[in-house]
Short mmCIF file of C-alpha atoms and ligand atoms in Angstrom, two decimals:
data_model
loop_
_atom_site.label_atom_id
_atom_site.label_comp_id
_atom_site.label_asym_id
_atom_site.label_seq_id
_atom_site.Cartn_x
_atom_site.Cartn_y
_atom_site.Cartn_z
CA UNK C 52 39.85 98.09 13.47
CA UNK C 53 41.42 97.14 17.00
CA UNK C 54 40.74 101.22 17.79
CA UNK C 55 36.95 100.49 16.87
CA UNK C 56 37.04 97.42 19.55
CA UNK C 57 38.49 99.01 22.07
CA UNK C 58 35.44 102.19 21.39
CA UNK C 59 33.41 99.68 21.70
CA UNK C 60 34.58 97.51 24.55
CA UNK C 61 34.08 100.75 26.59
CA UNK C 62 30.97 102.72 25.14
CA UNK C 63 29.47 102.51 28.75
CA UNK C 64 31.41 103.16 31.66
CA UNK C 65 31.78 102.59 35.24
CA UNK C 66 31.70 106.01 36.94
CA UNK C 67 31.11 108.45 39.81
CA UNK C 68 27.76 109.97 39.32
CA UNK C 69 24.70 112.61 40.69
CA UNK C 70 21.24 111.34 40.33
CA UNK C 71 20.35 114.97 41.57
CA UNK C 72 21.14 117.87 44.00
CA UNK C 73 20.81 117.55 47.24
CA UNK C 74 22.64 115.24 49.92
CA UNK C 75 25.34 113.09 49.53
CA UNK C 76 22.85 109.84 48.73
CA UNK C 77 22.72 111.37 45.69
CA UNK C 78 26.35 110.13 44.79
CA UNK C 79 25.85 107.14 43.58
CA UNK C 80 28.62 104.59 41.73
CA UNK C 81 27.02 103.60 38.26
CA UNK C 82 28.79 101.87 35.31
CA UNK C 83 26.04 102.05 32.91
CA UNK C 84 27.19 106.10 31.74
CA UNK C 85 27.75 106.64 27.88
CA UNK C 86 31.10 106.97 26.79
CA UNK C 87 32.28 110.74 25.87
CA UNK C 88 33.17 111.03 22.00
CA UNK C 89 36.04 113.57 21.44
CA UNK C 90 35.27 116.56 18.75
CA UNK C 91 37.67 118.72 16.67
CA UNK C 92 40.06 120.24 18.76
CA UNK C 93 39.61 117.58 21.98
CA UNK C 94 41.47 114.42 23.32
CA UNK C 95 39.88 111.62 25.42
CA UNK C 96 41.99 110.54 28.70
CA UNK C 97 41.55 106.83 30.02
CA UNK C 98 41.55 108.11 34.25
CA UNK C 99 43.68 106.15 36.11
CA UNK C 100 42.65 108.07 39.44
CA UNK C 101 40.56 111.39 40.12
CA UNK C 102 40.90 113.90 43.40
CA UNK C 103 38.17 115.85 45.04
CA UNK C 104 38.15 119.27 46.07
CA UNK C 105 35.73 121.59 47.79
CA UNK C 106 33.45 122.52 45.09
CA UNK C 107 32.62 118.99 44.23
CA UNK C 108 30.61 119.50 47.34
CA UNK C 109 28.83 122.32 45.79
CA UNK C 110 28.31 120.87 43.06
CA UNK C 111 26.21 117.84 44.90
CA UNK C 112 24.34 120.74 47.12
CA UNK C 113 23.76 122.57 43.88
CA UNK C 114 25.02 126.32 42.63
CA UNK C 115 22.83 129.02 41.28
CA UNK C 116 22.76 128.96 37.63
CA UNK C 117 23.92 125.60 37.30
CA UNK C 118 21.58 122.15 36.12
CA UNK C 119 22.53 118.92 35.52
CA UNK C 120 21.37 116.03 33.52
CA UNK C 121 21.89 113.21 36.01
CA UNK C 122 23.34 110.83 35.71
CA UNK C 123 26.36 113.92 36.42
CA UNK C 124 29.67 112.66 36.10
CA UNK C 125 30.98 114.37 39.48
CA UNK C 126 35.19 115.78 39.37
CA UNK C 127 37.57 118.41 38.14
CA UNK C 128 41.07 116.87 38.86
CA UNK C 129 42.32 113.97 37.19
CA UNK C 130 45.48 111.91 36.03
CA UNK C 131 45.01 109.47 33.06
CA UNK C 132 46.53 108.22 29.31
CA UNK C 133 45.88 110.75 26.58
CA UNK C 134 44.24 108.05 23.95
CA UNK C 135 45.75 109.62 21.06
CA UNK C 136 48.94 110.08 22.35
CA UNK C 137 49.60 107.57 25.07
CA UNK C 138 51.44 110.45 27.07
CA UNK C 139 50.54 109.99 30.70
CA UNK C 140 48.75 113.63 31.42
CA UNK C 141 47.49 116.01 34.23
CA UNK C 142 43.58 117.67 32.84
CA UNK C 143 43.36 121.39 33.99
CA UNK C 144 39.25 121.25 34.40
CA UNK C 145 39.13 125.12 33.71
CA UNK C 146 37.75 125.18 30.05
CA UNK C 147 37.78 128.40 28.24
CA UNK C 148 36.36 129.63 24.52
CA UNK C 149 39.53 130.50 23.01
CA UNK C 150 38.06 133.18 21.76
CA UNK C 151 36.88 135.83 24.48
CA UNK C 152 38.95 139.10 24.92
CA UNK C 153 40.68 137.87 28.36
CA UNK C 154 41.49 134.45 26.55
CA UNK C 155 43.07 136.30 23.62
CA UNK C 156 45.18 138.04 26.26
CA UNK C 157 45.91 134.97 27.75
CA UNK C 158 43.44 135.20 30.91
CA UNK C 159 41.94 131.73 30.33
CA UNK C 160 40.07 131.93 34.03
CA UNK C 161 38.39 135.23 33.16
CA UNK C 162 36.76 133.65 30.21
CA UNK C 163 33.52 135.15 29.70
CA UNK C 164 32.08 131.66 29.18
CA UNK C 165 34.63 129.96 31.40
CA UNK C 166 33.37 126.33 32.86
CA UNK C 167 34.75 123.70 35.00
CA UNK C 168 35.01 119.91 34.51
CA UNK C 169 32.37 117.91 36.64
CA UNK C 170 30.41 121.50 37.46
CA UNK C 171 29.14 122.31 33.94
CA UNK C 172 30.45 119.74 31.73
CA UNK C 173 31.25 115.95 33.01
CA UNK C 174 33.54 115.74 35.33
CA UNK C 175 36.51 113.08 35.61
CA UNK C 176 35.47 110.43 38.14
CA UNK C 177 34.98 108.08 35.32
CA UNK C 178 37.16 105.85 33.21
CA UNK C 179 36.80 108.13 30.46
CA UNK C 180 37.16 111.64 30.02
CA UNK C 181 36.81 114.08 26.83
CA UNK C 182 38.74 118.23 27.50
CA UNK C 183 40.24 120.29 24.78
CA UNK C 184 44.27 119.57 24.15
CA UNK C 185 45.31 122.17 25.46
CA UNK C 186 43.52 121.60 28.72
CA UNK C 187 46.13 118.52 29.24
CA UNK C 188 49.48 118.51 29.66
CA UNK C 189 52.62 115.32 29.69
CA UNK C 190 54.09 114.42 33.23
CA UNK C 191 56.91 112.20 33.45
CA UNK C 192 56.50 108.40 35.06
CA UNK C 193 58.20 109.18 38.38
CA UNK C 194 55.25 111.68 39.63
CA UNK C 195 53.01 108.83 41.46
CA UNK C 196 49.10 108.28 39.90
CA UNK C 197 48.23 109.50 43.58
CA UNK C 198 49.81 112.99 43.67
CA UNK C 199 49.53 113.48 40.19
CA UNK C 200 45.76 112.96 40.63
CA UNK C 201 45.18 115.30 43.35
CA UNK C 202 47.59 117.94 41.99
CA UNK C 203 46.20 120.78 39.63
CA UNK C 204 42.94 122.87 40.16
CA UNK C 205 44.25 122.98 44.40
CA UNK C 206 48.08 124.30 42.92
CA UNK C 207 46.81 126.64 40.30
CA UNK C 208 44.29 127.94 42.30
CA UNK C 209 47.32 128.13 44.95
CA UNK C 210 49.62 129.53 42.51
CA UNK C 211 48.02 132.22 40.98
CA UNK C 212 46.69 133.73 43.88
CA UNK C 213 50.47 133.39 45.42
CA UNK C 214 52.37 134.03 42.51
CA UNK C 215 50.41 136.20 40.17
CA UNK C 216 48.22 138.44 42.35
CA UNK C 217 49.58 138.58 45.53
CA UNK C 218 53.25 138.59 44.54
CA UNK C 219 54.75 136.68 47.58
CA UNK C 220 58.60 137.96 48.10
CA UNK C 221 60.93 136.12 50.06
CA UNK C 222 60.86 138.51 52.96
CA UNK C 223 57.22 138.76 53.41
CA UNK C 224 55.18 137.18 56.21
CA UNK C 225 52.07 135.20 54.99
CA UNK C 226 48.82 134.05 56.95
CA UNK C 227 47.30 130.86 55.35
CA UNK C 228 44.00 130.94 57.03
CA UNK C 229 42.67 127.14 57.54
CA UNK C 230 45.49 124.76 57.21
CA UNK C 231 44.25 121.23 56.32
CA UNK C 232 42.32 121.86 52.45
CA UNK C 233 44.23 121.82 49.30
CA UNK C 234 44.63 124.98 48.53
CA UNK C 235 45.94 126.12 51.12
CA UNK C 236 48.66 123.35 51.45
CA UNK C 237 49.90 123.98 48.38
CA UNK C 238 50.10 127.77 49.51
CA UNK C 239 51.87 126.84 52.42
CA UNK C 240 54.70 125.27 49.95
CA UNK C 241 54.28 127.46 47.51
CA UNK C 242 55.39 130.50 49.85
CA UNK C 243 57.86 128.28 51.59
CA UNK C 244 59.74 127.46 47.84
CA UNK C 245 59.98 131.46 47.58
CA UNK C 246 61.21 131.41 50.98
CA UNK C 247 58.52 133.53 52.86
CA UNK C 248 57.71 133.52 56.23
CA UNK C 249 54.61 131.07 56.99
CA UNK C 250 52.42 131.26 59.53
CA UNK C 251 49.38 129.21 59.59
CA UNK C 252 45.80 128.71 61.78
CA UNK C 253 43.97 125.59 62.23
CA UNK C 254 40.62 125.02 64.47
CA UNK C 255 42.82 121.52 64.95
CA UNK C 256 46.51 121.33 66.97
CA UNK C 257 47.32 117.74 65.11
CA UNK C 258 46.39 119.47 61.45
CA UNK C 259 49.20 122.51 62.88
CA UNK C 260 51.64 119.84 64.02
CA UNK C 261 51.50 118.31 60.31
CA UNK C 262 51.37 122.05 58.55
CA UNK C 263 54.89 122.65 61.01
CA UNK C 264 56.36 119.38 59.73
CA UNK C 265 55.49 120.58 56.11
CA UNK C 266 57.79 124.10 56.57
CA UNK C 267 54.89 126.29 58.39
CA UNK C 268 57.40 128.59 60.89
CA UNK C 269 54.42 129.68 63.42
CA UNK C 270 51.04 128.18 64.24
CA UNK C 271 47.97 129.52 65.85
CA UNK C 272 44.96 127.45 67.17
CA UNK C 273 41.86 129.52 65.77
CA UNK C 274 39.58 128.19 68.19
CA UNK C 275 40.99 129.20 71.40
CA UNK C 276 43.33 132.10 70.52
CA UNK C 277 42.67 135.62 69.03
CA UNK C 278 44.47 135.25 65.73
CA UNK C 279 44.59 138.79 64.72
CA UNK C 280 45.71 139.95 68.27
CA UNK C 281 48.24 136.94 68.33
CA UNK C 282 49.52 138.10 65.53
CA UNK C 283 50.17 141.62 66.14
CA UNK C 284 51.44 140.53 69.30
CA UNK C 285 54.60 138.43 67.60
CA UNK C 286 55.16 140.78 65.28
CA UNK C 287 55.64 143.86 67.28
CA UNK C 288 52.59 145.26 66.35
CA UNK C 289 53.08 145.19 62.86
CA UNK C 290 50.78 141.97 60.98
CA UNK C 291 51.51 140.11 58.36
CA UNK C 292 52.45 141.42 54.30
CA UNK C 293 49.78 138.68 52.65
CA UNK C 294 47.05 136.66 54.28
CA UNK C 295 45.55 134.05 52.03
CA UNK C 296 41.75 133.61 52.92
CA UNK C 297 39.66 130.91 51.36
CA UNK C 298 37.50 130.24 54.11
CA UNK C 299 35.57 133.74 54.69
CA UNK C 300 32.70 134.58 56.42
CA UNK C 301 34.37 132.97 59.74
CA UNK C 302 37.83 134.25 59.24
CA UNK C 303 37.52 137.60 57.26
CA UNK C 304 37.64 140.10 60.57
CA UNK C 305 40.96 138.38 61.69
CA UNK C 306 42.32 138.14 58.16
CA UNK C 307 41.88 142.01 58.47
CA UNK C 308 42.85 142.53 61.66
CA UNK C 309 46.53 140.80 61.08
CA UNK C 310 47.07 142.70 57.78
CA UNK C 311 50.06 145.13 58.28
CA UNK C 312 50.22 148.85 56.43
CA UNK C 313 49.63 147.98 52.91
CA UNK C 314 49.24 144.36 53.00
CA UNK C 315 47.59 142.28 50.19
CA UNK C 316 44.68 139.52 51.22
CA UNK C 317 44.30 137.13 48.37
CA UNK C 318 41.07 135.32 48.26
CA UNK C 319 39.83 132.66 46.39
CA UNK C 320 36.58 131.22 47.91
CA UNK C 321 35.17 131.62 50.89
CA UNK C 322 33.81 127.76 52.11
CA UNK C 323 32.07 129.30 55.59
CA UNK C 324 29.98 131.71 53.67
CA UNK C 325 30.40 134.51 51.47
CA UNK C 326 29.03 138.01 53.03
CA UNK C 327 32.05 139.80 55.07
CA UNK C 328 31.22 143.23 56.36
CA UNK C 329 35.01 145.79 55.55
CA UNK C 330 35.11 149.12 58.00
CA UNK C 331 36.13 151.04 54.56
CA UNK C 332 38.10 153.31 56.53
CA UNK C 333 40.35 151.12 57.97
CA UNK C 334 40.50 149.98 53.80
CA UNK C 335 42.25 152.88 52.95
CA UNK C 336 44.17 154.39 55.72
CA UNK C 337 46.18 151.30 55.74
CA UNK C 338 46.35 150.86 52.19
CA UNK C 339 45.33 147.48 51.73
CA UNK C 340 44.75 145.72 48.73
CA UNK C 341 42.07 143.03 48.59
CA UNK C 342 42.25 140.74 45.67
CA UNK C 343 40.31 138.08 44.23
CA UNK C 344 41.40 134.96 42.01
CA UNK C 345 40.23 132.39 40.33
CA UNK C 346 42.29 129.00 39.45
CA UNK C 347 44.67 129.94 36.58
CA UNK C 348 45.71 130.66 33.55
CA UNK C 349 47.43 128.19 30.59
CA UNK C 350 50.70 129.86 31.04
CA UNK C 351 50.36 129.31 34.85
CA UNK C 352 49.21 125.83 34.27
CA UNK C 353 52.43 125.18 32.55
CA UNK C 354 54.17 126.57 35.49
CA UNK C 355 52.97 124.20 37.76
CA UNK C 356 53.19 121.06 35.57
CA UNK C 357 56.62 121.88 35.61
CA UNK C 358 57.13 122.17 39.38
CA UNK C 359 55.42 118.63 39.86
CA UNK C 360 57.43 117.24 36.85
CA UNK C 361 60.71 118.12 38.46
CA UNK C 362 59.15 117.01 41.83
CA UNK C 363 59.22 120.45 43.65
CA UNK C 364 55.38 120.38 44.52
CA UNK C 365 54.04 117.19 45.36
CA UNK C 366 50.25 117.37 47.27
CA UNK C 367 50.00 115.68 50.68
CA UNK C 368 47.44 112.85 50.47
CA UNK C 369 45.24 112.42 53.32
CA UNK C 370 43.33 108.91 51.95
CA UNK C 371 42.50 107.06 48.74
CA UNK C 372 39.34 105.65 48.06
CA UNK C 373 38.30 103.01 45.35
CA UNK C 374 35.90 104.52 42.58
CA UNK C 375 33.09 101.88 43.82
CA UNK C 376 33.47 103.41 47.33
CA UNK C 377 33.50 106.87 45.83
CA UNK C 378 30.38 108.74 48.37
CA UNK C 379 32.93 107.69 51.24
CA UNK C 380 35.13 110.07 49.71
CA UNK C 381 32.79 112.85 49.49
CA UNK C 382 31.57 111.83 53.36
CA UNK C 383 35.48 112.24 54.42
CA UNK C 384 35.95 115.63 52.58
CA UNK C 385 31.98 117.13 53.86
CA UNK C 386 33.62 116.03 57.39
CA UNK C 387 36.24 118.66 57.21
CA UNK C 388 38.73 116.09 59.10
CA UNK C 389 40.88 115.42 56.24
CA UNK C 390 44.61 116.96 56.17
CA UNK C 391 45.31 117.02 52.28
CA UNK C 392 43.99 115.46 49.21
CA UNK C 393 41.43 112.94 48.77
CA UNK C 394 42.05 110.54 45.72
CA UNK C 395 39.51 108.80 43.89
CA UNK C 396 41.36 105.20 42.22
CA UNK C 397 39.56 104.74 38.86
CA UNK C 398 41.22 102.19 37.06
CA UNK C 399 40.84 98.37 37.68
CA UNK C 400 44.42 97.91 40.03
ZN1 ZN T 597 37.29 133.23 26.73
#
């Protein structure tokens, strides 16, 4: 009886919402958006606070393929209460079949019909949220509602492509191209927890000055030095192992050019466009492996759940905004000036 109250109480919802694609006017604040029912196999989460990320901007501009029936609950990351469990819990906004052969193998982000919360289902900026169980997992009190928030799809994403497909050893030198976004802060502690050697580029000096205070050993000012040059350079000749790349079009020829005899570059979006021209030769004489990836797996979800549990990765926070403030948020991050996570409060403080 008090369950059917509470249903109730909350069948519509104050939330973060698209009335269509196109500019950022079109994120409006609404609290008139029908509550989400969970099916078999699903758990609702009451949000206590979202986090944006880059593609929440694509999602407002619009992809190919993709329609919306406003009005779209924007967001992918999110920290809330698991309703039937009352376990405070971390949503993974990758949502697989279950059923596909890559998910039977356990490669939940090559799911043939893989989707993401708030890009083709409704997103999290909303005081209620319905995923799959096993798209949630339990994090212990002590991890603040702020990091927590702004934690997953930036350190899976980080994670695999470090972890998994690039294989980052402790004596390898890694480029994180674009210092500043969320992925590639959490590669920047990611490789510095295996104990690589970091180096970093940032259009900005006071983003580089923040990446050196967060473990980044050298730092290179994209905008008025040669990065590739600079690099071989310091290294006596010789590049870097790994270069992380999820800003493309504007960075791929230096990624390149700083890659040392069979070097990996890991790539996982590409934010400045996506069509890089590769001199093939230069591909195989020096034996370089380019690889993409995609956010992550379950098992690798579980990894990093763990590593914010224990308090090993925590995401720097560059602001917090209040859920009725919400297209301020998405103005900060379409800026480009922020240095971390932005964090969406959704719960009444
Ligand atoms: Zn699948």
């Amino acid at each position: 009886m008090f369950g059917l109250n509470i249903s109730t109480t909350h069948s519509l919802l104050r939330a973060l919402t698209l009335s269509a694609h196109g500019a950022l006017d079109r994120v409006e604040y609404r609290t008139d958006v029908p509550a989400p029912e969970p099916g078999p196999g699903e758990c609702r989460v009451r949000v206590l606070a979202a986090a944006l990320n880059h593609l929440d901007l694509f999602v407002v501009s619009g992809l190919p393929g993709v329609t919306i029936t406003p009005p779209w609950v924007l967001g992918a990351d999110a920290v809330g209460i698991r309703e039937d469990t009352g376990e405070r819990v971390v949503i993974n906004p990758g949502i697989s079949d279950g059923t596909c052969e890559y998910c039977r193998r356990g490669e939940q982000s090559l799911c043939v019909r893989f989707r993401l919360l708030g890009e083709h289902l409704p997103g999290t900026i909303a005081e209620y949220v319905v995923v799959p169980t096993h798209n949630v997992l339990p994090i212990p009190d002590t991890v603040p509602i702020t990091e927590a928030a702004a934690f997953t799809l930036a350190t899976l994403t980080a994670w695999r492509m470090i972890v998994t497909r690039a294989n980052v050893r402790p004596d390898d030198d890694v480029l994180i191209q674009g210092i500043g976004g969320g992925v590639a802060l959490a590669a920047l502690q990611i490789c510095k927890h295996i104990g690589a050697h970091v180096w970093v580029t940032s259009t900005s000096d006071a983003k580089l000055e923040r990446a050196r205070a967060l473990g980044a050993d050298e730092t290179i000012n994209s905008r008025t030095t040669d990065v590739a040059r600079e690099i071989r350079a310091r290294t006596n000749k010789r590049g870097v192992d790994v270069v992380v790349d999820s800003v493309g079009q504007a960075t791929w020829d230096a990624s390149l050019g700083a890659l040392a005899k069979g070097g990996r570059l890991v790539t996982c979006g590409a934010t400045t466009g996506p069509m890089v021209a590769t001199d093939e030769r230069k591909l195989f004489w020096n034996q370089w492996s380019i690889l993409g990836s995609t956010m992550g797996n379950d098992a690798e979800f579980a990894s990093v759940v763990a590593e914010l549990s224990n308090g090993n990765l925590y995401p720097p926070i560059d602001s917090t905004f209040d859920i009725t403030d919400g297209r301020a948020a998405f103005e900060r991050l379409a800026g480009a000036e922020q240095f971390g996570k932005i964090v969406i409060r959704v719960a009444e403080q």
